């Protein structure tokens, strides 16, 4: 049996607000093609999507205004790999704490996320955290900016990272559920590319799976 040919994955970065450029660069570093997504047609053309950090209420309002909120929800339900960093984690969460009434999310990730969880004194800080992407590599040095944390994670959610030391010791700051990945911190701002590597790998696997299914269908195998 010939293996289906898998092309370079195309990964979109939602470009309504936030640190888009840094994610484009980090994704390209991993050998994927990266482009900005602002419209539904652009969303339809990507194999994976990054939701950058920024301000989650602003991003949600703009997504609504650009007619992207429902297509984003449908994409997540349909299994599109999505990585949310900081505000992006908030946007992926099924449940929010300390959010203004009525703040909408895309959802899909079975977690309760607390916004601005580290308190006022810690608007921005760097911390050491444990990180387990399944291939090892040890602790990760992370940058947090008015960051959320995962207060509670559902059963199907794997915890990838926790804060080590200090007042927030043990708090969950990186998770994965199927094709969804979320971090409280900003790996695009440091040289450590393990989170983007993990995400691009998820996108590659999902592409390979789809190609396999399509090849199977062509041969009447499924
Ligand atoms: N505090 C922001 C929010 O609630 C997130 C901050 C960030 O993305 N750096 O949306």
Short mmCIF file of N, CA and C in Angstrom, two decimals, residues 96-181:
data_model
loop_
_atom_site.label_atom_id
_atom_site.label_comp_id
_atom_site.label_asym_id
_atom_site.label_seq_id
_atom_site.Cartn_x
_atom_site.Cartn_y
_atom_site.Cartn_z
N UNK A 96 -15.50 30.02 32.69
CA UNK A 96 -14.61 31.09 33.13
C UNK A 96 -14.95 31.55 34.55
N UNK A 97 -13.91 31.96 35.28
CA UNK A 97 -14.08 32.62 36.57
C UNK A 97 -13.46 34.01 36.45
N UNK A 98 -14.03 34.97 37.20
CA UNK A 98 -13.54 36.36 37.19
C UNK A 98 -13.62 36.98 35.79
N UNK A 99 -14.64 36.61 35.06
CA UNK A 99 -14.88 37.21 33.73
C UNK A 99 -16.07 38.16 33.85
N UNK A 100 -16.10 39.21 33.04
CA UNK A 100 -17.28 40.07 33.05
C UNK A 100 -18.51 39.28 32.64
N UNK A 101 -19.69 39.66 33.17
CA UNK A 101 -20.89 38.91 32.84
C UNK A 101 -21.07 38.82 31.33
N UNK A 102 -21.39 37.65 30.86
CA UNK A 102 -21.69 37.51 29.43
C UNK A 102 -20.48 37.35 28.55
N UNK A 103 -19.25 37.25 29.11
CA UNK A 103 -18.09 37.05 28.23
C UNK A 103 -18.21 35.72 27.50
N UNK A 104 -18.20 35.79 26.19
CA UNK A 104 -18.35 34.59 25.35
C UNK A 104 -16.99 33.93 25.14
N UNK A 105 -17.01 32.60 25.03
CA UNK A 105 -15.79 31.91 24.61
C UNK A 105 -16.12 31.03 23.40
N UNK A 106 -15.07 30.56 22.76
CA UNK A 106 -15.25 29.57 21.69
C UNK A 106 -15.58 28.24 22.36
N UNK A 107 -14.84 27.92 23.41
CA UNK A 107 -15.07 26.70 24.18
C UNK A 107 -14.53 25.46 23.47
N UNK A 108 -14.77 24.32 24.08
CA UNK A 108 -14.30 23.05 23.53
C UNK A 108 -13.35 22.34 24.48
N UNK A 109 -12.68 23.16 25.31
CA UNK A 109 -11.73 22.61 26.27
C UNK A 109 -12.44 22.51 27.63
N UNK A 110 -12.49 21.29 28.16
CA UNK A 110 -13.26 21.01 29.37
C UNK A 110 -12.50 21.47 30.62
N UNK A 111 -12.33 22.78 30.74
CA UNK A 111 -11.61 23.33 31.89
C UNK A 111 -12.34 24.56 32.42
N UNK A 112 -12.08 24.86 33.69
CA UNK A 112 -12.51 26.13 34.27
C UNK A 112 -11.27 27.00 34.37
N UNK A 113 -11.29 28.15 33.71
CA UNK A 113 -10.12 29.03 33.67
C UNK A 113 -10.42 30.31 34.45
N UNK A 114 -9.49 30.67 35.33
CA UNK A 114 -9.63 31.93 36.07
C UNK A 114 -8.80 33.02 35.38
N UNK A 115 -9.47 34.08 34.98
CA UNK A 115 -8.76 35.18 34.31
C UNK A 115 -7.91 35.96 35.32
N UNK A 116 -6.84 36.54 34.85
CA UNK A 116 -5.96 37.39 35.67
C UNK A 116 -5.70 36.75 37.04
N UNK A 117 -5.41 35.47 37.01
CA UNK A 117 -5.44 34.66 38.23
C UNK A 117 -4.30 34.98 39.19
N UNK A 118 -3.19 35.49 38.67
CA UNK A 118 -2.02 35.64 39.53
C UNK A 118 -2.05 36.93 40.34
N UNK A 119 -3.10 37.73 40.18
CA UNK A 119 -3.24 38.92 41.02
C UNK A 119 -2.51 40.12 40.47
N UNK A 120 -2.80 41.25 41.08
CA UNK A 120 -2.30 42.53 40.58
C UNK A 120 -0.80 42.69 40.66
N UNK A 121 -0.24 42.17 41.76
CA UNK A 121 1.20 42.34 41.96
C UNK A 121 1.98 41.65 40.85
N UNK A 122 1.34 40.67 40.23
CA UNK A 122 2.06 39.85 39.26
C UNK A 122 1.53 40.09 37.85
N UNK A 123 1.45 41.34 37.45
CA UNK A 123 0.98 41.65 36.10
C UNK A 123 1.78 40.90 35.07
N UNK A 124 3.09 40.88 35.30
CA UNK A 124 3.97 40.22 34.36
C UNK A 124 5.13 39.63 35.15
N UNK A 125 5.42 38.37 34.94
CA UNK A 125 6.54 37.75 35.65
C UNK A 125 7.06 36.55 34.88
N UNK A 126 8.23 36.11 35.26
CA UNK A 126 8.78 34.92 34.64
C UNK A 126 8.89 33.86 35.71
N UNK A 127 8.66 32.62 35.33
CA UNK A 127 8.68 31.56 36.33
C UNK A 127 9.17 30.26 35.71
N UNK A 128 9.64 29.42 36.57
CA UNK A 128 10.05 28.09 36.15
C UNK A 128 8.82 27.19 36.28
N UNK A 129 8.61 26.33 35.33
CA UNK A 129 7.48 25.42 35.45
C UNK A 129 7.87 24.03 34.95
N UNK A 130 7.14 23.04 35.45
CA UNK A 130 7.33 21.70 34.93
C UNK A 130 6.60 21.64 33.60
N UNK A 131 7.15 20.89 32.66
CA UNK A 131 6.45 20.77 31.37
C UNK A 131 6.66 19.37 30.85
N UNK A 132 5.58 18.69 30.56
CA UNK A 132 5.67 17.32 30.07
C UNK A 132 4.87 17.17 28.78
N UNK A 133 5.56 17.26 27.66
CA UNK A 133 4.88 17.14 26.36
C UNK A 133 4.91 15.70 25.87
N UNK A 134 5.36 14.80 26.76
CA UNK A 134 5.38 13.40 26.39
C UNK A 134 6.73 12.97 25.83
N UNK A 135 7.57 13.93 25.44
CA UNK A 135 8.90 13.56 24.96
C UNK A 135 9.99 14.07 25.90
N UNK A 136 9.59 14.51 27.06
CA UNK A 136 10.55 14.93 28.07
C UNK A 136 11.14 16.30 27.79
N UNK A 137 12.27 16.58 28.35
CA UNK A 137 12.91 17.86 28.08
C UNK A 137 13.01 18.74 29.31
N UNK A 138 12.34 18.36 30.38
CA UNK A 138 12.52 19.06 31.65
C UNK A 138 11.80 20.38 31.76
N UNK A 139 12.15 21.14 32.81
CA UNK A 139 11.42 22.36 33.15
C UNK A 139 11.47 23.40 32.03
N UNK A 140 10.51 24.26 32.04
CA UNK A 140 10.42 25.29 31.01
C UNK A 140 10.38 26.65 31.70
N UNK A 141 11.12 27.59 31.15
CA UNK A 141 11.12 28.94 31.68
C UNK A 141 10.03 29.72 30.95
N UNK A 142 9.07 30.26 31.69
CA UNK A 142 7.90 30.81 31.01
C UNK A 142 7.63 32.26 31.39
N UNK A 143 7.05 32.99 30.44
CA UNK A 143 6.68 34.39 30.64
C UNK A 143 5.16 34.47 30.79
N UNK A 144 4.72 35.11 31.88
CA UNK A 144 3.29 35.25 32.16
C UNK A 144 2.93 36.74 32.14
N UNK A 145 1.87 37.10 31.43
CA UNK A 145 1.43 38.50 31.36
C UNK A 145 -0.07 38.55 31.67
N UNK A 146 -0.41 39.11 32.82
CA UNK A 146 -1.82 39.12 33.27
C UNK A 146 -2.50 37.79 32.92
N UNK A 147 -1.87 36.75 33.40
CA UNK A 147 -2.18 35.41 32.91
C UNK A 147 -3.33 34.75 33.67
N UNK A 148 -4.04 33.89 32.96
CA UNK A 148 -5.03 33.03 33.62
C UNK A 148 -4.35 31.76 34.14
N UNK A 149 -5.06 30.95 34.94
CA UNK A 149 -4.63 29.58 35.17
C UNK A 149 -5.84 28.67 35.07
N UNK A 150 -5.56 27.39 34.99
CA UNK A 150 -6.66 26.41 34.94
C UNK A 150 -7.00 26.03 36.37
N UNK A 151 -8.18 26.42 36.78
CA UNK A 151 -8.59 26.16 38.16
C UNK A 151 -9.02 24.69 38.32
N UNK A 152 -9.66 24.19 37.27
CA UNK A 152 -10.14 22.81 37.31
C UNK A 152 -10.11 22.23 35.92
N UNK A 153 -9.64 20.99 35.81
CA UNK A 153 -9.59 20.33 34.50
C UNK A 153 -10.46 19.09 34.51
N UNK A 154 -11.25 18.91 33.46
CA UNK A 154 -12.12 17.74 33.33
C UNK A 154 -11.32 16.46 33.11
N UNK A 155 -12.04 15.35 33.13
CA UNK A 155 -11.38 14.04 33.10
C UNK A 155 -10.56 13.78 31.84
N UNK A 156 -11.05 14.29 30.70
CA UNK A 156 -10.36 14.01 29.45
C UNK A 156 -9.19 14.95 29.18
N UNK A 157 -8.86 15.79 30.17
CA UNK A 157 -7.83 16.80 29.96
C UNK A 157 -6.51 16.33 30.59
N UNK A 158 -5.42 16.41 29.82
CA UNK A 158 -4.09 16.06 30.34
C UNK A 158 -3.39 17.34 30.78
N UNK A 159 -2.87 17.32 31.99
CA UNK A 159 -2.10 18.46 32.48
C UNK A 159 -0.67 18.33 31.96
N UNK A 160 -0.21 19.34 31.21
CA UNK A 160 1.15 19.31 30.65
C UNK A 160 2.13 20.10 31.50
N UNK A 161 1.61 21.09 32.25
CA UNK A 161 2.53 21.95 32.98
C UNK A 161 1.94 22.58 34.21
N UNK A 162 2.79 22.70 35.23
CA UNK A 162 2.39 23.37 36.48
C UNK A 162 3.50 24.30 36.92
N UNK A 163 3.09 25.36 37.63
CA UNK A 163 4.06 26.27 38.24
C UNK A 163 4.84 25.51 39.31
N UNK A 164 6.13 25.80 39.36
CA UNK A 164 6.96 25.20 40.41
C UNK A 164 7.48 26.33 41.29
N UNK A 165 7.11 26.29 42.57
CA UNK A 165 7.60 27.26 43.54
C UNK A 165 6.74 28.51 43.64
N UNK A 166 6.95 29.26 44.71
CA UNK A 166 6.23 30.52 44.92
C UNK A 166 4.80 30.31 45.35
N UNK A 167 4.05 31.42 45.39
CA UNK A 167 2.68 31.39 45.92
C UNK A 167 1.75 30.55 45.05
N UNK A 168 2.05 30.46 43.77
CA UNK A 168 1.15 29.74 42.85
C UNK A 168 1.62 28.31 42.60
N UNK A 169 2.51 27.82 43.48
CA UNK A 169 3.09 26.48 43.30
C UNK A 169 2.01 25.44 42.99
N UNK A 170 2.23 24.68 41.93
CA UNK A 170 1.30 23.59 41.60
C UNK A 170 0.14 23.99 40.70
N UNK A 171 -0.03 25.28 40.47
CA UNK A 171 -1.15 25.72 39.61
C UNK A 171 -0.96 25.21 38.18
N UNK A 172 -2.07 24.83 37.57
CA UNK A 172 -2.02 24.26 36.21
C UNK A 172 -1.92 25.38 35.18
N UNK A 173 -0.88 25.33 34.34
CA UNK A 173 -0.68 26.40 33.35
C UNK A 173 -0.50 25.88 31.92
N UNK A 174 -0.61 24.57 31.72
CA UNK A 174 -0.57 24.02 30.36
C UNK A 174 -1.40 22.74 30.32
N UNK A 175 -2.27 22.63 29.33
CA UNK A 175 -3.15 21.46 29.22
C UNK A 175 -3.31 21.04 27.77
N UNK A 176 -3.75 19.79 27.63
CA UNK A 176 -4.08 19.28 26.30
C UNK A 176 -5.34 18.40 26.41
N UNK A 177 -6.21 18.54 25.45
CA UNK A 177 -7.37 17.64 25.34
C UNK A 177 -7.54 17.34 23.85
N UNK A 178 -7.16 16.14 23.46
CA UNK A 178 -7.25 15.79 22.03
C UNK A 178 -6.39 16.73 21.21
N UNK A 179 -7.01 17.40 20.25
CA UNK A 179 -6.28 18.30 19.36
C UNK A 179 -6.18 19.72 19.90
N UNK A 180 -6.64 19.93 21.14
CA UNK A 180 -6.60 21.28 21.72
C UNK A 180 -5.47 21.38 22.74
N UNK A 181 -4.70 22.46 22.64
CA UNK A 181 -3.61 22.73 23.58
C UNK A 181 -3.79 24.14 24.09
#
